[in-house]
CSV table of C-alpha atoms and ligand atoms in Angstrom, one decimal:
chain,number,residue,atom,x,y,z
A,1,UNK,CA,22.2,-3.5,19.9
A,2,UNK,CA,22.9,-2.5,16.5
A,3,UNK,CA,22.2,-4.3,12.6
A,4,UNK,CA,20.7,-8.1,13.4
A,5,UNK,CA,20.7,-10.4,10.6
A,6,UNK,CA,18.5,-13.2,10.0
A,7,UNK,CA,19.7,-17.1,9.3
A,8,UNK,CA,20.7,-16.1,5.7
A,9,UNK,CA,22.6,-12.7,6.6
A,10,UNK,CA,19.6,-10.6,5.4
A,11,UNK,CA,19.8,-7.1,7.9
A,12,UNK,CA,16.2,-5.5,8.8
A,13,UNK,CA,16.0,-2.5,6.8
A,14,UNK,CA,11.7,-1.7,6.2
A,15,UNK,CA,9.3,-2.0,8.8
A,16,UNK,CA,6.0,-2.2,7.6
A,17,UNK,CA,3.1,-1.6,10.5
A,18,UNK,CA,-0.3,-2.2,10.0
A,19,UNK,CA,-2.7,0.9,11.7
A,20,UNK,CA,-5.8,-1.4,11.3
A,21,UNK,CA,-7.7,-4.6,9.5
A,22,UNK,CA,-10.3,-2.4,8.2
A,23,UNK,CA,-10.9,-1.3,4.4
A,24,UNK,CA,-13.6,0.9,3.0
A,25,UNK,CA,-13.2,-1.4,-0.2
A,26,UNK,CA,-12.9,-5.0,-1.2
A,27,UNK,CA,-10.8,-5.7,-4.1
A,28,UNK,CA,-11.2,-9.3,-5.5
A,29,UNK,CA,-7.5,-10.0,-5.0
A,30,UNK,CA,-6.9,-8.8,-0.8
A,31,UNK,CA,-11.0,-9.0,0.6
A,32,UNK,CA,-13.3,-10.3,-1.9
A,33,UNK,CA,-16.8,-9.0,-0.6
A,34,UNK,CA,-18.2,-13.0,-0.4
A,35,UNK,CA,-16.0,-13.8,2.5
A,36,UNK,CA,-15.4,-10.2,3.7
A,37,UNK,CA,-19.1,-9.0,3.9
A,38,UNK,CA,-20.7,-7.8,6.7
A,39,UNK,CA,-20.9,-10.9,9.1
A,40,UNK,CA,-16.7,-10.6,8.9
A,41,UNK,CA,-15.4,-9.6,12.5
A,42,UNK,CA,-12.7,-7.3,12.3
A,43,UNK,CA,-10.7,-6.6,15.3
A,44,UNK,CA,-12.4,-4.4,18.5
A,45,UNK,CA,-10.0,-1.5,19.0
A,46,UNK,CA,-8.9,-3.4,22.3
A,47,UNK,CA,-6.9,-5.8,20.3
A,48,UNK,CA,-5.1,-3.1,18.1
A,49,UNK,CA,-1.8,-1.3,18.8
A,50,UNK,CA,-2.3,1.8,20.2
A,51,UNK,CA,-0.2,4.6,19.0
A,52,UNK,CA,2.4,5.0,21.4
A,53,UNK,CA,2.8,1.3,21.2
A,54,UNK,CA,3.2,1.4,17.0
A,55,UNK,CA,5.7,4.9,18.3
A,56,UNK,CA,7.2,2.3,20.7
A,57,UNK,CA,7.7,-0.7,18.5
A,58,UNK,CA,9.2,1.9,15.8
A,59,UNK,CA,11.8,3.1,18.0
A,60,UNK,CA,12.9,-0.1,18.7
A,61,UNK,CA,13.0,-1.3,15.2
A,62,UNK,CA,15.0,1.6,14.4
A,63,UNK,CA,17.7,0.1,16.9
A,64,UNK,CA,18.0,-2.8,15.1
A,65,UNK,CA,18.5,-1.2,11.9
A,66,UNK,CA,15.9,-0.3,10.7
A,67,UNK,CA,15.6,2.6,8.1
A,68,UNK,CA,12.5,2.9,6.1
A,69,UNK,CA,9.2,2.6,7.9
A,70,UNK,CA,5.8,2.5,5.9
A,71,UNK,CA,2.3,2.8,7.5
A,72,UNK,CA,-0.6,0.5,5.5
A,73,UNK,CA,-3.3,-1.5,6.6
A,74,UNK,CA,-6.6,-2.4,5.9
A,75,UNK,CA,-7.1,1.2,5.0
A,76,UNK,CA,-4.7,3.5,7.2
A,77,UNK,CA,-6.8,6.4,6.3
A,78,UNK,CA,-9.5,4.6,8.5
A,79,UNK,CA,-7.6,4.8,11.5
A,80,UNK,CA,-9.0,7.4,13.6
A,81,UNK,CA,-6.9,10.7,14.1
A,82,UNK,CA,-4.3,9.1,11.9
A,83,UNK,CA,-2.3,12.2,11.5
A,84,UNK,CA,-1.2,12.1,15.1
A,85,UNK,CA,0.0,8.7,14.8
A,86,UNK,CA,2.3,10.3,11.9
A,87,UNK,CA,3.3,12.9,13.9
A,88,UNK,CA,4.7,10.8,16.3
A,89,UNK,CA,6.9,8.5,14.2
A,90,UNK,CA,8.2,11.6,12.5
A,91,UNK,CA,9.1,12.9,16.1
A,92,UNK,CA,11.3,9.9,16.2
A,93,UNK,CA,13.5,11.3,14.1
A,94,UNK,CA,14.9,8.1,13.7
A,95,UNK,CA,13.6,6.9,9.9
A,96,UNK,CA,15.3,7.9,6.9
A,97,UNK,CA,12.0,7.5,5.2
A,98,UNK,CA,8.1,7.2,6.3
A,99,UNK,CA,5.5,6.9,3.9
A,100,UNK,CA,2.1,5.8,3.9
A,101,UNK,CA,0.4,3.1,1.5
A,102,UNK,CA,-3.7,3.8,0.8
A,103,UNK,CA,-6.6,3.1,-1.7
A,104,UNK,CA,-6.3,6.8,-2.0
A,105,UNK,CA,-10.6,7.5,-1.0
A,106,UNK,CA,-10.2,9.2,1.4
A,107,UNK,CA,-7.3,11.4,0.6
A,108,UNK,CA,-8.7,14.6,-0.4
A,109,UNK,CA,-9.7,14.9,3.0
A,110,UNK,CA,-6.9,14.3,4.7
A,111,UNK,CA,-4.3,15.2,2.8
A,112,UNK,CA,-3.2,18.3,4.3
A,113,UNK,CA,-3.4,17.3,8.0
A,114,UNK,CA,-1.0,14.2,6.9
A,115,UNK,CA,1.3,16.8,5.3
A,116,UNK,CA,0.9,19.3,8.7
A,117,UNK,CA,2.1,16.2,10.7
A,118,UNK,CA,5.3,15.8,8.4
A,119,UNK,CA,4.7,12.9,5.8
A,120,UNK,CA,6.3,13.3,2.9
A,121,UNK,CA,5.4,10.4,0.7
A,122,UNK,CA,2.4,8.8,-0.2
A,123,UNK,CA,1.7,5.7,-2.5
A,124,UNK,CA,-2.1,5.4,-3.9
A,125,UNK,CA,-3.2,2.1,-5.1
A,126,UNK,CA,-4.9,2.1,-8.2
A,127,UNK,CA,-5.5,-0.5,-10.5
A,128,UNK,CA,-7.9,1.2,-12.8
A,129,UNK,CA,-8.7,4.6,-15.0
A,130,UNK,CA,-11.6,2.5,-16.6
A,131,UNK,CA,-14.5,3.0,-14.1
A,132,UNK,CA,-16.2,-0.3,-14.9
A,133,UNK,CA,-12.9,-2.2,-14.2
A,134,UNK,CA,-11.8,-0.2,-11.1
A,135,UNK,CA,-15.3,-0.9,-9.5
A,136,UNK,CA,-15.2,-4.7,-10.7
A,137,UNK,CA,-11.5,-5.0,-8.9
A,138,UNK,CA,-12.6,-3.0,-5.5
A,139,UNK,CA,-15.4,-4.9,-5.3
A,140,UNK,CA,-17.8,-2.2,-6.6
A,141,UNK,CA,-17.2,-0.1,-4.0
A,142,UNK,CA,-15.4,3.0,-5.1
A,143,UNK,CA,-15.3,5.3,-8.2
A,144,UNK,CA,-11.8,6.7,-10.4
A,145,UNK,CA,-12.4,10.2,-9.8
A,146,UNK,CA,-12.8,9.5,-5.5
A,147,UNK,CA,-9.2,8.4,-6.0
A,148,UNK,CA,-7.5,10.6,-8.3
A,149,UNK,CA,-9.5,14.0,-6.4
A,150,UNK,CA,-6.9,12.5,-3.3
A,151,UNK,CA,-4.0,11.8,-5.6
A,152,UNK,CA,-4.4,16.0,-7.1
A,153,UNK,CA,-5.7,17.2,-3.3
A,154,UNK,CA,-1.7,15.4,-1.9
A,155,UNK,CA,0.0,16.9,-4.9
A,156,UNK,CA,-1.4,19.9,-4.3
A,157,UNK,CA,-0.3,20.3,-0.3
A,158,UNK,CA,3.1,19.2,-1.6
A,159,UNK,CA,3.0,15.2,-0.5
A,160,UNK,CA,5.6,13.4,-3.3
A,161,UNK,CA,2.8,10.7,-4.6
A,162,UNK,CA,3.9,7.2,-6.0
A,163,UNK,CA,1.0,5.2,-8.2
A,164,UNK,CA,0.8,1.3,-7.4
A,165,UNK,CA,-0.6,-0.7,-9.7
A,166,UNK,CA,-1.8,-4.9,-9.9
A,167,UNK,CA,-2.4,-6.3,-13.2
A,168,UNK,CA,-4.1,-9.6,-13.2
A,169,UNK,CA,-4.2,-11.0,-16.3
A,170,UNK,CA,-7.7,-10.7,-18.4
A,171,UNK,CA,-8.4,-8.0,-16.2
A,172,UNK,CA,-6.9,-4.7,-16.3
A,173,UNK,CA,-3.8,-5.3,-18.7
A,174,UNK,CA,-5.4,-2.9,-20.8
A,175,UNK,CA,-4.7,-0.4,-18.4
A,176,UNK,CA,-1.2,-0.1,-18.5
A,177,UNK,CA,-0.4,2.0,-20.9
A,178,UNK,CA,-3.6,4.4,-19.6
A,179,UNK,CA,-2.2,4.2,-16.2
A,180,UNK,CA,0.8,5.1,-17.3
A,181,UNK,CA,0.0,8.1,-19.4
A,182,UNK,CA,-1.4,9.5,-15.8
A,183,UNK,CA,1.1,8.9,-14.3
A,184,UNK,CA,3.9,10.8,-16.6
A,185,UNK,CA,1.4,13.4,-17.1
A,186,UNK,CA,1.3,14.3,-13.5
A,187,UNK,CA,5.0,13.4,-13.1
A,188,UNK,CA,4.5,10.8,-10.5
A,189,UNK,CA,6.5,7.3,-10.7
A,190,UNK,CA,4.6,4.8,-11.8
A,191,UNK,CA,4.8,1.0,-10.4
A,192,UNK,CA,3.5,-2.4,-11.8
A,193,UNK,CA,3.5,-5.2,-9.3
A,194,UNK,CA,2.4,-8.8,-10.5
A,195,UNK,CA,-1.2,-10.2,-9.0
A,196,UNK,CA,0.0,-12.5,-5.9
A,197,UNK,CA,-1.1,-15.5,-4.0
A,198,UNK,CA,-1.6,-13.5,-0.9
A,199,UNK,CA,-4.0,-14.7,1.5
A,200,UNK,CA,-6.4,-17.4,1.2
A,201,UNK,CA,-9.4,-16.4,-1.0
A,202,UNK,CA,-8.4,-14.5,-4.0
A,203,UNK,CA,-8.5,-17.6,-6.3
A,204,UNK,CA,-4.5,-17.0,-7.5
A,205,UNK,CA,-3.9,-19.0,-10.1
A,206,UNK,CA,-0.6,-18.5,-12.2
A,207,UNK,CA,-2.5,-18.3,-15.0
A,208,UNK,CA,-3.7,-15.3,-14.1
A,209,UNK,CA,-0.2,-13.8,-13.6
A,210,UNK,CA,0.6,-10.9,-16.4
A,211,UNK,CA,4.5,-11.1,-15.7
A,212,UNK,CA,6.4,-8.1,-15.2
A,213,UNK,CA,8.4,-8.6,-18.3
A,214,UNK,CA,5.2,-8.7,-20.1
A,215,UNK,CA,4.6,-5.3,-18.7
A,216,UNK,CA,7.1,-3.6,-19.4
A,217,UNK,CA,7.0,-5.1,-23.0
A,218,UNK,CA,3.5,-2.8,-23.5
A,219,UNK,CA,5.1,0.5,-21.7
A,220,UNK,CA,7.8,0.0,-24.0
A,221,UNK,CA,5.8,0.3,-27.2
A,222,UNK,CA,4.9,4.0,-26.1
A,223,UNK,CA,7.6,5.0,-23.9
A,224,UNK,CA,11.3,5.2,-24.1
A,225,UNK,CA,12.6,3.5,-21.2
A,226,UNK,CA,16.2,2.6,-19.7
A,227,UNK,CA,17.2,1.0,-16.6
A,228,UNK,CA,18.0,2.5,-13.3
A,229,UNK,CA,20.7,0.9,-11.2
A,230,UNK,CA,19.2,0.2,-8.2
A,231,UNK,CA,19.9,2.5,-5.4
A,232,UNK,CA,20.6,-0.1,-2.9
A,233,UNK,CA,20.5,-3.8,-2.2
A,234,UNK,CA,16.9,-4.7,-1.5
A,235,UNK,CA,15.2,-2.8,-3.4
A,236,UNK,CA,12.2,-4.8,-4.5
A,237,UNK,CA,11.2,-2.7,-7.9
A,238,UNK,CA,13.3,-2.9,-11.0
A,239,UNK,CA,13.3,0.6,-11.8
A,240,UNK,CA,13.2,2.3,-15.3
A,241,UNK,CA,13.3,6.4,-16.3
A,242,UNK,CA,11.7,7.7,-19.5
A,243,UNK,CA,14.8,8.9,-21.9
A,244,UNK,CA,14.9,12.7,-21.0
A,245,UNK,CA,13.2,13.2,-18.0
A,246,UNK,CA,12.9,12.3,-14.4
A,247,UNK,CA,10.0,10.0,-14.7
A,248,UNK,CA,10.1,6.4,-13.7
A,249,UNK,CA,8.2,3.4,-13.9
A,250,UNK,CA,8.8,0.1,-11.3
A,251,UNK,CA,7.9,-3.2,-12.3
A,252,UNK,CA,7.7,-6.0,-9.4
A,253,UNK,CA,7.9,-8.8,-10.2
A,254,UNK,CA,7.2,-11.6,-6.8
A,255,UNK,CA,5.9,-13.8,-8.7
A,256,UNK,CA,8.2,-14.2,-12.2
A,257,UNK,CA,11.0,-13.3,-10.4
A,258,UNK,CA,11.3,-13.2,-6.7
A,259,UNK,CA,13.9,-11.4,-5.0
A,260,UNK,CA,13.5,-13.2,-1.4
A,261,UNK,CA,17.5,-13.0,-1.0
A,262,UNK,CA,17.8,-9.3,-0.7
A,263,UNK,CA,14.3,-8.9,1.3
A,264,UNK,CA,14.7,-7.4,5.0
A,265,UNK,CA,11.0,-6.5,5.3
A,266,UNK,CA,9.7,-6.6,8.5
A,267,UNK,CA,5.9,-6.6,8.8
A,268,UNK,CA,3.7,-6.0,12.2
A,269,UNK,CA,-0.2,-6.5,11.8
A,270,UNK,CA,-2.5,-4.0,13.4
A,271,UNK,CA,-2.8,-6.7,16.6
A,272,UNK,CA,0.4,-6.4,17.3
A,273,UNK,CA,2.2,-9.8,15.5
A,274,UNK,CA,5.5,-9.6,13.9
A,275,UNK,CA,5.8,-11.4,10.3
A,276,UNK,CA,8.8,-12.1,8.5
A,277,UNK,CA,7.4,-13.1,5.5
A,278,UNK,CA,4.0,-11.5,3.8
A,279,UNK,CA,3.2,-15.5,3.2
A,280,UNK,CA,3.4,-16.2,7.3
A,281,UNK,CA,0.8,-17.9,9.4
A,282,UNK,CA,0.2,-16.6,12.6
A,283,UNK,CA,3.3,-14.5,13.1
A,284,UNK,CA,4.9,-14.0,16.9
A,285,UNK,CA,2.5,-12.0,19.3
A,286,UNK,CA,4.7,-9.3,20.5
A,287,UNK,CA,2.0,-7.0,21.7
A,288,UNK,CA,0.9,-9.3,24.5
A,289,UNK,CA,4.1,-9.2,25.9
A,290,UNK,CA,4.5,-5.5,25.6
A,291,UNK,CA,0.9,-5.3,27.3
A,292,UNK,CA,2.6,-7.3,30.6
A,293,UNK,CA,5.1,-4.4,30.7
A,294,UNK,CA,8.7,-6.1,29.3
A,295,UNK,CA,11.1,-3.1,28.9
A,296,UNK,CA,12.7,-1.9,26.1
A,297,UNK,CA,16.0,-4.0,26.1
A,298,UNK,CA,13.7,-7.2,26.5
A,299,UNK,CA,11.8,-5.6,23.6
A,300,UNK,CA,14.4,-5.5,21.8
A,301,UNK,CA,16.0,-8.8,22.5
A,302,UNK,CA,12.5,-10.5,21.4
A,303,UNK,CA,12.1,-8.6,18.3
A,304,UNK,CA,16.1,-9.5,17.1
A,305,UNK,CA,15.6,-12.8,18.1
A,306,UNK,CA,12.5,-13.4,16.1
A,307,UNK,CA,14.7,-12.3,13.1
A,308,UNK,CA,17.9,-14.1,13.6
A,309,UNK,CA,15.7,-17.3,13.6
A,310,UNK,CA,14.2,-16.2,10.1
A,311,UNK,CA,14.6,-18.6,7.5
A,312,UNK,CA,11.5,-17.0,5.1
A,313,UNK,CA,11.8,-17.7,1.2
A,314,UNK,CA,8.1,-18.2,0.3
A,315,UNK,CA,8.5,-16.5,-3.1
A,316,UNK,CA,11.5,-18.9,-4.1
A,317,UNK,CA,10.0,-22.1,-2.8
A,318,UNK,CA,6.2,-21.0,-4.5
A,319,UNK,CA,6.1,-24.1,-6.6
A,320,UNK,CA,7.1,-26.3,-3.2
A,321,UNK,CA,4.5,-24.5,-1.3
A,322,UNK,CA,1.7,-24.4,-3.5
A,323,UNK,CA,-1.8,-25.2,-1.7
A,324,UNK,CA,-0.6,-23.7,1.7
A,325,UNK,CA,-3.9,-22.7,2.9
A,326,UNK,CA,-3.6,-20.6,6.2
A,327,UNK,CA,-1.7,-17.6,5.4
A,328,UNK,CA,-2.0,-14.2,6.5
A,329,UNK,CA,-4.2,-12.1,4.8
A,330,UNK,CA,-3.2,-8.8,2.9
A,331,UNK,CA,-5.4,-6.8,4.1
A,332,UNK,CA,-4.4,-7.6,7.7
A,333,UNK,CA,-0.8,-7.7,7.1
A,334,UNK,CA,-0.8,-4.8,5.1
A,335,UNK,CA,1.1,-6.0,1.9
B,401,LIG,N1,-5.5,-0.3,1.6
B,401,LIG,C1,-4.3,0.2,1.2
B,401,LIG,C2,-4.1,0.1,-0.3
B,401,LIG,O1,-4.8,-0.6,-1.0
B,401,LIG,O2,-3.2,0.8,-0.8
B,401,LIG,C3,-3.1,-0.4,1.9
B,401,LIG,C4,-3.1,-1.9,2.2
B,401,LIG,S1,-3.0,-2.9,0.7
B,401,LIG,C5,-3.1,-4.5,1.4
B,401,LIG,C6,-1.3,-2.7,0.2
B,401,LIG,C7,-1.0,-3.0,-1.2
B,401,LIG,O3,-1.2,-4.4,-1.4
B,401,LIG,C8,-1.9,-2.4,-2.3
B,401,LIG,O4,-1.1,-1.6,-3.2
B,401,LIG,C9,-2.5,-3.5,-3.0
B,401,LIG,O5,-2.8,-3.3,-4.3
B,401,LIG,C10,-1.6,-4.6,-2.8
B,401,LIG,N2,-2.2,-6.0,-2.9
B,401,LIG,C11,-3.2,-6.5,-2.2
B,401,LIG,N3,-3.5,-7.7,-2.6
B,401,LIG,C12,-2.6,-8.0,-3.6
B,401,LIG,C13,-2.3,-9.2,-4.4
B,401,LIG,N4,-3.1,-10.3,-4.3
B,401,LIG,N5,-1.3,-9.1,-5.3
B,401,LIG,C14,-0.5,-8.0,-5.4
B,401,LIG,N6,-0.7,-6.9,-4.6
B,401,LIG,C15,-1.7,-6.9,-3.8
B,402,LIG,FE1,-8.5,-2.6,1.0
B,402,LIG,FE2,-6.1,-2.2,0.1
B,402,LIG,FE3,-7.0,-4.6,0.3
B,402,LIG,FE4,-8.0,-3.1,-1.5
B,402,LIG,S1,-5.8,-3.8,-1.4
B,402,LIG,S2,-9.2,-4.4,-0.1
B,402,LIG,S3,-8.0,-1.1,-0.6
B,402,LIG,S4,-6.6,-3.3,2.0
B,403,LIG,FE1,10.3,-11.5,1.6
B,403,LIG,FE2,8.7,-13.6,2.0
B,403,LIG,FE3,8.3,-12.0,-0.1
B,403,LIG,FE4,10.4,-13.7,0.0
B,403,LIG,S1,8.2,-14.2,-0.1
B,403,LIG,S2,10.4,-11.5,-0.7
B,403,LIG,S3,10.9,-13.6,2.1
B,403,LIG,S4,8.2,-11.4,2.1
């Protein structure tokens, strides 16, 4: 079938799939532990993708155009026997680029097995070298050193880490330049992304927005940074490399400066929903169709047809939108 483009000629290029709605932490901005405590029914493994369905959906994707394919959550690392899963969309051959997006806890352990099965790239989330202030943001769940023991363990089998990072304003600006410092130290590129109004419970507020041009205001009082021209249209971070070496830092900027034109970002929660925008609803259930046995080229003619009709420009309307209260959730859609 070939490149589809949606109502405002943006092509699919990322596929994002969602492995699972579980986390092992619950950071105040994606599952703040008061809603997200322990009475909070995630979804029964019946109602998630299996893996040759996620393989399936992949392939299909890839027909349409799609290049770069990224495997999040909840907490991927959760999903049992994850590593096959990766295997098999690396069998594909199909994607110029799969990588995985974690909390990083449980990546010392599985680190090498992820490698074995051919990822290449990983991105750790961590908002935090200050123990108090990490454990305030993941809802008091997890410590510094469980994260950055996975970040050395995946340099150390040879997985190409990238650091992401929130700032929320009053929070953890003062962990920039720290953050920052880790990041060049271990030579892995370093990304800033502005607190969002993701979800329904994380009690966004604009005020509590440290922009992106704020950002890199502070890494540019310790580090000598010039722009990158971006590699290709879409890319979401504005990149910058230290003068004199290969390190870079992103800044991302959704909120002060929304790049909804260029975005072709596919998303598909773990049950099987495909969402055009990370501020959708309910999304379009594709897996119950693929569990009454459609074949591929009705598949395929479902998934293009759900983005020709795509209109999404949550980011650029924000101030129109404001007080929408039934969006997806983060931690189900997988950011
Ligand atoms: N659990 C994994 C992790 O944290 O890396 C993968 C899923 S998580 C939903 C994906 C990314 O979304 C993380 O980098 C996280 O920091 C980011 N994220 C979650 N809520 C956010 C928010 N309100 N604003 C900006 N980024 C957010
Ligand atoms: Fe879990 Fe990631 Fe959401 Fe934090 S950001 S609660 S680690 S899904
Ligand atoms: Fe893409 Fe929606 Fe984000 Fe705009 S708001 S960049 S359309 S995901």
């Amino acid at each position: 079938m070939g490149q589809v483009k949606d109502i405002l000629g943006r092509p699919i290029r990322d596929l994002r799939v969602s492995v699972t709605d579980r986390c092992n932490f619950r950071c105040k901005y994606c599952m703040p532990a008061e809603i997200f405590g322990p009475q909070y029914a995630f979804l029964p493994k019946s109602e998630i993708l299996t893996f040759e369905e996620i393989t399936r959906l992949a392939k299909i994707f890839s027909f349409l155009g799609t290049v770069k394919l990224r495997i999040t959550g909840g907490e991927p690392l959760l999903r049992q026997d994850l590593p096959l899963l990766v295997k098999m969309l690396c069998d594909l051959g199909s994607y110029e680029d799969i990588a995985l997006t974690t909390n990083g806890y449980l990546l010392s352990k599985y680190a090498r097995e992820l490698f074995d099965s051919g990822l290449k790239r990983i991105t750790v989330s961590l908002d935090s070298l200050k123990e108090t202030t990490f454990k305030y943001m993941n809802g008091g769940v997890a410590s510094v050193q469980g994260v950055s023991k996975g970040i050395e363990a995946a340099i150390s089998v040879g997985l190409q880490i990238k650091i992401n990072v929130v700032i929320q304003k009053g929070v953890n600006e003062d962990q920039i330049i720290p953050i920052a410092e880790y990041g060049n130290k271990l030579g892995i590129n370093t990304r800033f992304i502005e607190f969002m109004d993701v979800g329904n419970h994380n009690q966004w507020m604009k005020e509590k927005v440290f922009s992106a041009r704020d950002i890199l205001k502070v890494l540019q009082s310790k580090f000598s940074l010039e722009p990158i021209v971006s590699s290709y249209r879409g890319e979401v971070a504005q990149r910058y490399k230290e003068k004199g070496s290969s390190w870079e830092i992103g800044l991302i900027s959704s909120i002060t400066k929304p790049f909804c034109r260029d975005c072709g970002r596919a998303r598909v929660s773990a049950d099987g929903h495909v969402f055009t925008c990370l501020f959708g609803t309910n999304g379009f259930d594709i897996m119950s169709h693929m569990r009454k046995g459609i074949d591929d080229d009705y598949l395929m003619g479902l998934i293009s047809k759900i983005w020709t009709l795509r209109k999404d420009k949550y980011s650029e309307d924000r101030s129109l939108l404001r007080g929408t209260t039934d969006k997806v959730e983060m931690h189900h859609i997988g950011g």
